[in-house]
XYZ file of C-alpha atoms in Angstrom:
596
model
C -36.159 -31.793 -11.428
C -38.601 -34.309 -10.480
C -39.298 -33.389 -6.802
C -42.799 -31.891 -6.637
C -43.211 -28.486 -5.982
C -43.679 -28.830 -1.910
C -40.449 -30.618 -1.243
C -38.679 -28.724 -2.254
C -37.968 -26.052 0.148
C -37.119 -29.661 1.978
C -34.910 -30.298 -0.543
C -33.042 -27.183 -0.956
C -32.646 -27.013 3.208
C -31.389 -30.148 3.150
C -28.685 -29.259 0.324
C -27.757 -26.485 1.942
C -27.163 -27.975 5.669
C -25.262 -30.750 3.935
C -21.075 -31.554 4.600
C -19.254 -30.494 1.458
C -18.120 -34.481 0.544
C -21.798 -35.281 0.587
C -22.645 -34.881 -2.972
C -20.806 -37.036 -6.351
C -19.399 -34.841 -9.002
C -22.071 -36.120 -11.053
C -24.886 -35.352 -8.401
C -23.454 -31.778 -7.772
C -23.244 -30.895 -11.459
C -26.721 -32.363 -11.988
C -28.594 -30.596 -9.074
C -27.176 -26.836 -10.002
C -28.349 -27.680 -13.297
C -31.820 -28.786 -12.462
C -32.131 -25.786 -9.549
C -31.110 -23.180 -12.344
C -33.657 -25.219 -15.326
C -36.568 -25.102 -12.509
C -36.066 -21.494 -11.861
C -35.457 -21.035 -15.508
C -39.054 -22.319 -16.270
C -40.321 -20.740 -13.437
C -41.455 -24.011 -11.638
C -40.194 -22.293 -8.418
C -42.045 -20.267 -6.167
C -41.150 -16.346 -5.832
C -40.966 -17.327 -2.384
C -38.608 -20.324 -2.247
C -36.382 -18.000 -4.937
C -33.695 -17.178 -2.449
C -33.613 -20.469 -1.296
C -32.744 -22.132 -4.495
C -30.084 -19.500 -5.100
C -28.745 -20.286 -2.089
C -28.308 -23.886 -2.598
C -27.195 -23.602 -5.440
C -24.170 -21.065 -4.417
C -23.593 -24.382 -1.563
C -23.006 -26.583 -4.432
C -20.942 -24.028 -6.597
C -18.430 -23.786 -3.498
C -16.790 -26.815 -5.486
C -14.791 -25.721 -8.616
C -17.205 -28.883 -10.450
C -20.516 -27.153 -9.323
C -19.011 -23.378 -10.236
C -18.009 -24.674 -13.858
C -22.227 -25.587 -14.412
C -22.989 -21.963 -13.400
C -20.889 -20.354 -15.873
C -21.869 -22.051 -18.602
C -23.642 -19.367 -20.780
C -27.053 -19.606 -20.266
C -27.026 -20.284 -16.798
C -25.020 -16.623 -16.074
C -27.017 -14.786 -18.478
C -30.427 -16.300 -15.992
C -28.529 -14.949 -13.115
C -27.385 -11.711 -14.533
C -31.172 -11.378 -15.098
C -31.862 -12.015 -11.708
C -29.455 -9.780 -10.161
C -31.352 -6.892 -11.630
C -33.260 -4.076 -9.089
C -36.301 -5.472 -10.167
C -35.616 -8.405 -8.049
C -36.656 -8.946 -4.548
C -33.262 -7.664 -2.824
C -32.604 -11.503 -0.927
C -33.264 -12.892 -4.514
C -30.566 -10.130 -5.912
C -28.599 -10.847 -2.869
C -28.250 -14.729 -3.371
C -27.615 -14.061 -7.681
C -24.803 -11.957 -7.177
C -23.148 -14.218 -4.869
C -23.808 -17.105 -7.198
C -22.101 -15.219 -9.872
C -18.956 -13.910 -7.212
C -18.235 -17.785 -6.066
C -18.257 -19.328 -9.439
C -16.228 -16.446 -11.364
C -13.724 -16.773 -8.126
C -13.131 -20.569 -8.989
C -13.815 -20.568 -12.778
C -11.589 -18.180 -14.915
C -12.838 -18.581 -18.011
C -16.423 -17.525 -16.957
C -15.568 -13.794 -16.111
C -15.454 -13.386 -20.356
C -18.820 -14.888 -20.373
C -20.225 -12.654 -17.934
C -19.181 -9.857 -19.514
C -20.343 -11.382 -22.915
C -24.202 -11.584 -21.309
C -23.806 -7.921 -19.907
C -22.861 -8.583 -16.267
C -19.801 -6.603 -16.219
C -22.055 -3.430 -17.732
C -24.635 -4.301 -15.262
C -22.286 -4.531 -12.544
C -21.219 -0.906 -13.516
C -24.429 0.634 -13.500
C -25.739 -0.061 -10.475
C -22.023 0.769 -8.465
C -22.719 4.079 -10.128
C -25.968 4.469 -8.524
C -26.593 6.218 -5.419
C -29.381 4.444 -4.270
C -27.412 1.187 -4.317
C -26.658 0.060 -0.274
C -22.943 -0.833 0.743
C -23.442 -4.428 0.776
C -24.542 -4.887 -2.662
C -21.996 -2.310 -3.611
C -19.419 -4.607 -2.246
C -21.087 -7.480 -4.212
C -20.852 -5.619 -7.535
C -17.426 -4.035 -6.966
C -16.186 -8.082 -6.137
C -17.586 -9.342 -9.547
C -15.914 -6.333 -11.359
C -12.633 -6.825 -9.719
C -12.020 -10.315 -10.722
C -13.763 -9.883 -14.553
C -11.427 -7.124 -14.819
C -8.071 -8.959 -13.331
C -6.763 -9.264 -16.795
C -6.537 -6.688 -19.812
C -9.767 -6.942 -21.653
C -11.748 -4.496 -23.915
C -14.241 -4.225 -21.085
C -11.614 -2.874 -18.687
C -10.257 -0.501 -21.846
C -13.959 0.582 -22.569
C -14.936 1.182 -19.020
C -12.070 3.796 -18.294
C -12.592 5.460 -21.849
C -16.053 5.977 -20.859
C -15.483 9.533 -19.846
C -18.250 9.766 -16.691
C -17.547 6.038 -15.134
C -14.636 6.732 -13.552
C -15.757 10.143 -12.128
C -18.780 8.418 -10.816
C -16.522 5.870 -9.242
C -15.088 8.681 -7.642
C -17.610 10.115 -6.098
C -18.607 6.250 -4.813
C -15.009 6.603 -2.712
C -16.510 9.933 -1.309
C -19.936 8.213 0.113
C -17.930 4.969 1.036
C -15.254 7.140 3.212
C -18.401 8.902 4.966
C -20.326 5.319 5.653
C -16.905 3.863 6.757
C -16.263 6.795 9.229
C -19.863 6.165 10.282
C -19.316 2.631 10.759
C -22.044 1.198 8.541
C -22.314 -2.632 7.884
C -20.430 -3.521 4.684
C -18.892 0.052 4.243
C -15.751 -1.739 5.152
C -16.057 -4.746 2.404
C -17.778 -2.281 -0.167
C -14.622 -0.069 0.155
C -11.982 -2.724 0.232
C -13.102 -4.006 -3.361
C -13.930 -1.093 -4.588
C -10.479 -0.375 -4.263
C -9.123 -3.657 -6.174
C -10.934 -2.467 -8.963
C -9.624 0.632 -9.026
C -5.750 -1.368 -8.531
C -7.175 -3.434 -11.685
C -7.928 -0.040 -13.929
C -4.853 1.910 -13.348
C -2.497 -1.013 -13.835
C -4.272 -2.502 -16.802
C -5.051 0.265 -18.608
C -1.745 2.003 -19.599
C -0.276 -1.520 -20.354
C -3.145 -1.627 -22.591
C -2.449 1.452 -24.369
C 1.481 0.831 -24.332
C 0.330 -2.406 -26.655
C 2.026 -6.145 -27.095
C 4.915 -5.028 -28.591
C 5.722 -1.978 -26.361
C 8.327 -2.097 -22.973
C 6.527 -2.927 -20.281
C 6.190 -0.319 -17.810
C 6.705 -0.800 -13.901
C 3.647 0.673 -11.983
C 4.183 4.111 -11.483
C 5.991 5.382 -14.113
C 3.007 5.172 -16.395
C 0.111 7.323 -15.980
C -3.008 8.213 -17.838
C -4.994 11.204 -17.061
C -7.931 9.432 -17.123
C -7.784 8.686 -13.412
C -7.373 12.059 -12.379
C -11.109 12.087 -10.468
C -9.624 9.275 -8.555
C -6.230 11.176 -6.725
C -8.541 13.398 -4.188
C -10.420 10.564 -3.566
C -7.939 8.523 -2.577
C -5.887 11.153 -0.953
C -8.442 11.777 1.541
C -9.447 7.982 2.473
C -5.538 7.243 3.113
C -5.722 10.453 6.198
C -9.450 10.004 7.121
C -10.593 6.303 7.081
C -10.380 5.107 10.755
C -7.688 2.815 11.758
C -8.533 -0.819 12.261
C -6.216 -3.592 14.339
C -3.647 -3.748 12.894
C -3.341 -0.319 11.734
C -2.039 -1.434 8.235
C -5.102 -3.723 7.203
C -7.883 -3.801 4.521
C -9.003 -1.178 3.224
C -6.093 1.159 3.874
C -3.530 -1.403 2.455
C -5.209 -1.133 -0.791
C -5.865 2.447 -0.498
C -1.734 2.500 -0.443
C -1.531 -0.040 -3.526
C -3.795 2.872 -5.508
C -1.664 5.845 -4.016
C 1.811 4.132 -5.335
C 0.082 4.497 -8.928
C -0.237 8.380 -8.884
C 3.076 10.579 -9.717
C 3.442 13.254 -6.699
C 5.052 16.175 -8.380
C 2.332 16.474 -11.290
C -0.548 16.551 -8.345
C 1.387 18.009 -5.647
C -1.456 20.452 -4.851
C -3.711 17.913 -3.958
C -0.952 15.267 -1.942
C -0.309 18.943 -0.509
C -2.672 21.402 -0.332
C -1.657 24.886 0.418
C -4.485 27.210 2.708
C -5.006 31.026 2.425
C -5.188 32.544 5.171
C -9.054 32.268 5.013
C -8.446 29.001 5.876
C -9.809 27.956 2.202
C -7.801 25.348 0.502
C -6.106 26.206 -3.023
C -5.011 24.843 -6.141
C -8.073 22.674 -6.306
C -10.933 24.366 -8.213
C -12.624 22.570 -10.607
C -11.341 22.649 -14.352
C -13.709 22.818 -17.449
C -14.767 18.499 -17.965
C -12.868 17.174 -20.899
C -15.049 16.103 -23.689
C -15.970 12.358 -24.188
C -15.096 10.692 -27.043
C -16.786 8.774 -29.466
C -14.115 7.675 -32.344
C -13.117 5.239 -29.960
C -9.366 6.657 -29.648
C -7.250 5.890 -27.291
C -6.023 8.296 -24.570
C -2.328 9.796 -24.132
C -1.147 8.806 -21.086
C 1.269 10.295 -19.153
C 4.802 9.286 -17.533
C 5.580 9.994 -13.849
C 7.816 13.362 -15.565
C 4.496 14.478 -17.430
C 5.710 13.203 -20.663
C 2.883 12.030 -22.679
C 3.204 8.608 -24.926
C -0.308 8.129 -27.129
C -0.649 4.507 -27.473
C -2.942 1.829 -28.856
C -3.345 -1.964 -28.174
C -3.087 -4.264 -31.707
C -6.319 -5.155 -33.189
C -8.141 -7.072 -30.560
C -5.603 -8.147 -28.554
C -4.779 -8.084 -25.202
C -2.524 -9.512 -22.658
C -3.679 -11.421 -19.824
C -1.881 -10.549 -16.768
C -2.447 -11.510 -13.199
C -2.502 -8.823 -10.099
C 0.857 -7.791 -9.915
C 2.621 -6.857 -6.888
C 2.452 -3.878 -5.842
C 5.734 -3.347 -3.897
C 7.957 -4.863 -6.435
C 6.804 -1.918 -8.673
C 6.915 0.899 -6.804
C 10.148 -0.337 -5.814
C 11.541 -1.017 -9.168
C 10.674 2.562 -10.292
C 12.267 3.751 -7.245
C 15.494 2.371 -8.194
C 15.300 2.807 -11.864
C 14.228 6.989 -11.563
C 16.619 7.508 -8.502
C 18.317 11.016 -8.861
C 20.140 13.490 -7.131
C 18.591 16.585 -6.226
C 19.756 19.840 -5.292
C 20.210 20.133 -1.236
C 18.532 22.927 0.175
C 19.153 24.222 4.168
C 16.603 22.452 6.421
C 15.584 24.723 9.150
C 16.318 23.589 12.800
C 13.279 21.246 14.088
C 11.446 23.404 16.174
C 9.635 22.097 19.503
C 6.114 21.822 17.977
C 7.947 19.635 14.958
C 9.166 16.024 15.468
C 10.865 14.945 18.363
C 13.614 12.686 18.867
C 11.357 9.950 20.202
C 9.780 9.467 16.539
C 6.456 11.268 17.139
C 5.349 12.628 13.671
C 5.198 16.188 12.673
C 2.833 18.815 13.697
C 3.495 21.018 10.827
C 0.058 22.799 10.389
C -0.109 23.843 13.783
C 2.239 26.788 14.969
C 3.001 27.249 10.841
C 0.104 28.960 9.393
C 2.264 31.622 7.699
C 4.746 29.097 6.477
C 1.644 26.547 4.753
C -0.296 29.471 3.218
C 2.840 30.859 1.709
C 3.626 27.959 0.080
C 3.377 28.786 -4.021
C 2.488 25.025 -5.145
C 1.081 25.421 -9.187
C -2.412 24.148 -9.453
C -4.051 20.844 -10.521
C -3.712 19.441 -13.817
C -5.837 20.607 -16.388
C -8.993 18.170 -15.762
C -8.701 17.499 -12.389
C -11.946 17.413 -10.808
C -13.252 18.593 -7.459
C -15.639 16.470 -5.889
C -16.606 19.498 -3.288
C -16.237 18.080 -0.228
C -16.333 19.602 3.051
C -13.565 17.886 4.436
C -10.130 20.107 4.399
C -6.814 18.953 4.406
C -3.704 20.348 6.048
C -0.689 21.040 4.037
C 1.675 18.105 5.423
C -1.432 15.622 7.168
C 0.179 12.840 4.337
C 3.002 13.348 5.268
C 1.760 13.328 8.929
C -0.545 10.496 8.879
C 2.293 7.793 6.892
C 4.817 9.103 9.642
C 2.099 8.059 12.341
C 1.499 4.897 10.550
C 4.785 3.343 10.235
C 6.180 4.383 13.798
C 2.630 2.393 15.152
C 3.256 -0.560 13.300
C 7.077 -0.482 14.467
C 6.067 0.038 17.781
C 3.642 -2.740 17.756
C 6.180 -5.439 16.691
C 9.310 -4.017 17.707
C 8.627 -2.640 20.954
C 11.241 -0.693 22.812
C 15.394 -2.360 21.034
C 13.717 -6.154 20.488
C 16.095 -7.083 17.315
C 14.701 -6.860 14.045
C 14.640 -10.919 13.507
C 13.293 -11.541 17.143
C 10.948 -14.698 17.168
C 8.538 -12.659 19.240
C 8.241 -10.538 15.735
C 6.895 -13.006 13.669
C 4.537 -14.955 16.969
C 2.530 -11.697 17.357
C 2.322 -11.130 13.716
C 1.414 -14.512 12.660
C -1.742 -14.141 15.719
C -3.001 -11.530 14.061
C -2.804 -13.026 10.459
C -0.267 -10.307 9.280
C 2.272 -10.621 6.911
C 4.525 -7.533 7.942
C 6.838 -8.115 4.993
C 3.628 -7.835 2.745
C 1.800 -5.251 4.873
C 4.725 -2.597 5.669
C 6.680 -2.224 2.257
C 4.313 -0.553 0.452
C 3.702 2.009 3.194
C 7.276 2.846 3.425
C 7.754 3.025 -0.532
C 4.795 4.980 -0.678
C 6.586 7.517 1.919
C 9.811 7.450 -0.447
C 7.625 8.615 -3.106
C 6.390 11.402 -1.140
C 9.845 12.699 -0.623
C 9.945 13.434 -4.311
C 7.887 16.356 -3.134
C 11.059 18.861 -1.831
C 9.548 20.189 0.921
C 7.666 17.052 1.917
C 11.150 15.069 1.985
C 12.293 17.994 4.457
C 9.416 17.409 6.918
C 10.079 13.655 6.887
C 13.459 13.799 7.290
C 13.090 16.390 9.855
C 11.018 13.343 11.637
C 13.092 10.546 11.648
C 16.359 12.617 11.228
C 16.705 16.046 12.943
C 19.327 18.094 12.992
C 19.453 18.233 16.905
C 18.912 13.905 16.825
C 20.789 12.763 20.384
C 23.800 10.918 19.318
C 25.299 10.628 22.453
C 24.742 6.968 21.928
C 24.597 3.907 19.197
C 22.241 5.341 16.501
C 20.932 1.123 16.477
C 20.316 0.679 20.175
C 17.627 3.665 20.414
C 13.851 3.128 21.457
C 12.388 4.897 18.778
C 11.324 4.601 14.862
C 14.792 5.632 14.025
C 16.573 2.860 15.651
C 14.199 0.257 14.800
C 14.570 1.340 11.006
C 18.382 0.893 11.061
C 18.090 -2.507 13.160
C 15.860 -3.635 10.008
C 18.375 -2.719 7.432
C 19.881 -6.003 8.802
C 17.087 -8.220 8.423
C 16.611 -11.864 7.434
C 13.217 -12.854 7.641
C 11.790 -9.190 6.220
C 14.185 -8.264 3.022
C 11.418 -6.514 1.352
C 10.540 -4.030 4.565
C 14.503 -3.995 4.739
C 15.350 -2.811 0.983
C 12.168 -0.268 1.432
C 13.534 1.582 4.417
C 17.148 1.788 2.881
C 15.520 3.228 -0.194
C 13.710 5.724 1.881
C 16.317 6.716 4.188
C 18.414 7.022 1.119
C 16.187 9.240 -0.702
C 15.691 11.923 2.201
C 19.221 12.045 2.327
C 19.065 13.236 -1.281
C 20.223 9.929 -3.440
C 23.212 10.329 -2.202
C 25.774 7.690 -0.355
C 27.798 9.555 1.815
C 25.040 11.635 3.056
C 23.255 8.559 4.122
C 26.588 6.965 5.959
C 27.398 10.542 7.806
C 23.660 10.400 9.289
C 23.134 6.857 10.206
C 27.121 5.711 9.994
C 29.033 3.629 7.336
C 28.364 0.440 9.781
C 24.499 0.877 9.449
C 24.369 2.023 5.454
C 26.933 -0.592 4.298
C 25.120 -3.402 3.615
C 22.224 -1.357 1.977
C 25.034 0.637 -0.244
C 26.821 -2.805 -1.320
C 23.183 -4.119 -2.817
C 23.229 -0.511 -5.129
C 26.686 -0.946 -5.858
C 28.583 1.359 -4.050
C 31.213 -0.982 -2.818
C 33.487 1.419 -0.767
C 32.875 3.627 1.624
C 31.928 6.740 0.249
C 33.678 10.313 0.820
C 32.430 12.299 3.568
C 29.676 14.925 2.399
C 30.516 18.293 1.734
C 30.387 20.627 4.311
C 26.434 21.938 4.855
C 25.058 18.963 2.397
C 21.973 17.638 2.742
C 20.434 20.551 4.683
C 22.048 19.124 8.214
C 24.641 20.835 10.395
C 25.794 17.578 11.622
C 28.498 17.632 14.491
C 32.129 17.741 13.624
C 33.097 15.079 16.098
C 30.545 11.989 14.699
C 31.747 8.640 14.474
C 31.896 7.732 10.723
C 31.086 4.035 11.583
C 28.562 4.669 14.133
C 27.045 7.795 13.126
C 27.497 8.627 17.192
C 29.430 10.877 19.192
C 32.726 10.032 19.667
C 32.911 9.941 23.681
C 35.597 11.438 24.997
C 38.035 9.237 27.080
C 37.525 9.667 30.807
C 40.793 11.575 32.153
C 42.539 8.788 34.810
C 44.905 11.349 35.871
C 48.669 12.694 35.038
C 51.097 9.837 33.542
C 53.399 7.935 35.577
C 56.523 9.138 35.914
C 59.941 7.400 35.100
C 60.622 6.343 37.812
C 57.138 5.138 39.060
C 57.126 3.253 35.350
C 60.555 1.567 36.879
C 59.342 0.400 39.943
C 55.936 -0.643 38.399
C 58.100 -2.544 36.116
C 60.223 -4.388 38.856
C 56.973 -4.861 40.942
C 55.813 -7.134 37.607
C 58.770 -8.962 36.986
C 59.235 -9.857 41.097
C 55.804 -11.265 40.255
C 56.160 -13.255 37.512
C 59.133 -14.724 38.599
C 57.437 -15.956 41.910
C 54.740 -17.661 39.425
C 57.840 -19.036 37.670
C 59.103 -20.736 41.118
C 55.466 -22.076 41.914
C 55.556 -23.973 38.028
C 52.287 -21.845 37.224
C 53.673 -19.498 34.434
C 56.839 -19.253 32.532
C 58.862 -15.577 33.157
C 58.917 -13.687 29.603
């Protein structure tokens, strides 16, 4: 650079207060070059450090200024410069350098990693003494180096201690983001992607090129095991944000639909003695790390294990998937009937008919610390934390969830399609056909739990639910469930709440038609291929008494016709008779109607 040394904090100010279309392609590339050479040779001042950084992360906000600051030797300067030695605005302005340019420039996330970054990156996330903000600048740069399978992504999860000490980073994180501390909320959030990035990357990995690809879900390696408290307690204790189904809690959800219920039903669960202690939690012995480099088993949503490797150095580059399209694909594919079991009669302290979640741990003691769940997995970990879970507060809190978020949009019978839907969620930036799937499928996987699936069902379905009128026109969650199995404009939140409703009535067709009516389940039973209407349930199925007199359309009362009084007799039927025909014949005479 050829500006002397007193010009240019001029120089850099004036970079960064300039409009976007200012600079040439030729002048951008040119100045991040010359910025990152000065600071290279150490021409710049300690003092006028953060400034250079700064302009140059102005210029790298172009895709032709990012692809200069991934060039090799300019990422391996910053990865230098992002260290703790640093002055923290000088570590600050690096990292952000290195977050822009790897955002707009996929092929310099391998070169990061190939000058360190992504181990650097790791290290200091892992270390305590690192503040929320530049934990949320770390976890950024690992989520997008790690969006595709690479050996980094296999070796970090094969590490044996990163992933518990990512774990207890979600601990601290739920703790500053209940206290409200600046960048708790962004730290958490991408956290969180990188988790998303390690549990669906990694089994693919170990499945290999060849193998059949997996749908998330159904593949699951015990490696993430620290992670399934963790996340269990942010999805029930991080505070709720406007709209209640935002960051981080969206992607806390996206993590949850990874982790099979039945195999860690202690901890989606947790039974109390009557202490008041939780059990089924206590810490295992720590497996022991390996160094030949093997690969893990990993294990299938039915605990089957599959041990498998990835070909010699390959790997295959795959983009974030979606999340509900999973879930909801293994939903379909692993769809069973189970055994019905008697559900007991709601009781007051339960749910109510007006959709307000269940209160199971309150009034229940005996019932929740009788409940004979088997323990953890071998390996499971126990972070220690003082915070105690009730048996059903999952259950509880994704009950509370989705009848808020229903509420919100759908207040009182609006119609599922209503314009006034989509106005208030497009002022709030919401895509409810993104935001509420997941939730909902996430819920449906819950219900694999038995006696999870009858605390939910005796939510939204009780065996005392008012029929007296159409099941579609009520207030509450209930009705605005059914009125979205019709839905246009929101197929995904429609085929996630037919899925759910269908799995609390047990997989099975005709239970699902006798609680909601035929009318309501048809269109949802066509799309799985049950073209007819299906038999009615045997007597006592599904653990509901339901009423004997239910309309098998409607899934309402059939109202009993108002009694008008004794028939006519014959001979008032005669004169009634002549009475019409003396009339009709007068409209005959006028020319205004023709006698029959």
């Amino acid at each position: 650079m050829e500006t002397a040394g007193p010009k240019r904090p001029t120089l850099f100010s004036s970079i960064i207060d300039a409009a976007p279309t200012s600079f040439s392609q030729q002048d951008r590339k040119g100045l991040v070059q010359n910025i990152l050479d000065d600071i290279s040779d150490g021409t710049i001042s300690k003092q006028d450090l953060s400034r250079a950084l700064l302009a140059v992360k102005t210029l790298a906000r172009h895709p032709d200024g990012s692809a200069v600051v991934v060039k090799q030797s300019n990422l391996k300067l910053l990865c230098k410069l992002a260290g703790p030695s640093n002055p923290s605005t000088v570590t600050n302005e690096a990292l952000r350098c290195v977050a822009n340019a790897l955002l707009l420039v996929e092929s310099g996330r391998d070169t990061w990693i190939e000058v360190g970054g992504g181990q650097m990156c790791l290290q200091r996330l892992q270390d305590p003494k690192t503040t929320e903000e530049f934990c949320f600048l770390h976890a950024r740069i690992l989520f997008l180096v790690t969006l595709k399978q690479c050996p980094f992504l296999k070796s970090t999860v094969e590490d044996g201690k990163t992933v518990e000490a990512i774990a207890e980073r979600c601990e601290t994180l739920i703790e500053a983001n209940v206290m409200g501390r600046p960048f708790a909320k962004d730290a958490l959030t991408d956290v969180l992607k990188f988790i998303f990035n390690l549990m669906l990357q990694y089994p693919r990995m170990l499945e290999g090129e060849g193998g059949e690809r997996k749908v998330m879900g159904e593949q699951w390696s015990l490696e993430f095991e620290p992670l399934v408290e963790p996340l269990v307690h942010m999805f029930v204790r991080l505070p709720l944000a406007s709209p209640p189904l935002s960051a981080p809690l969206t992607h806390v959800i996206h993590a949850l639909l990874n982790i099979p219920v039945p195999q860690y039903s202690s901890i989606w669960f947790p039974s109390t003695s009557p202490s008041g202690k939780q059990e089924g939690k206590s810490s295992k012995n720590k497996k022991p790390a390996r160094t030949d480099g093997s690969s893990t088993p990993t294990t299938s949503s039915n605990g089957s294990k599959d041990n498998g490797s990835t070909k010699d150095g390959k790997s295959t580059a795959s983009s974030l998937s979606d999340p509900f399209q999973r879930a909801m694909s293994l939903l379909s594919s692993q769809r069973k009937s189970s055994s019905r079991t008697d559900v007991p009669r709601r009781s007051t302290s339960s749910a109510s008919a007006s959709g307000s979640p269940p209160r199971s741990t309150e009034g229940s003691d005996a019932a929740s610390s009788s409940r004979g769940r088997s323990s953890s997995p071998a390996g499971s970990k126990s972070n220690n934390s003082s915070f105690t879970m009730s048996t059903f507060q999952m259950v509880t809190q994704a009950c509370s969830l989705l009848e808020n978020m229903l509420a919100k949009y759908w207040p009182g019978v609006v119609e599922a399609d209503a314009a006034s839907v989509r106005t208030a969620a497009t002022k709030e930036n919401l895509g409810l056909d993104e935001a509420l799937p997941p939730l909902v499928v996430l819920m449906a996987r819950m219900a694999e739990d038995a006696e999870a699936k009858t605390e939910m069902r005796k939510w939204i379905l009780p065996d005392d639910l008012d029929r007296s009128g159409s099941l579609e026109e009520r207030p509450d969650t209930l009705g605005r469930c059914i009125r979205l199995m019709t839905s246009v404009y929101f197929p995904r939140l429609k085929d996630a709440i037919g899925e759910w409703l269908y799995v609390l009535c047990d997989s099975d067709g005709a239970l699902l038609s006798a609680q909601i009516g035929y009318g309501n389940a048809a269109g949802y039973l066509f799309n799985k291929g049950i073209l007819s209407a299906p038999p009615p349930p045997a007597s006592g199925s599904g653990g509901a008494s339901l009423p004997d007199n239910i309309n098998p359309i409607t899934g309402a009362i059939n109202r009993v016709s108002e009694d008008t009084g004794p028939e006519m007799t014959e001979e008032e039927k005669e004169r009634e008779a002549e009475r019409l025909f003396v009339l009709f014949d007068r409209l005959e005479k006028t020319g205004m109607a023709q006698n029959p």
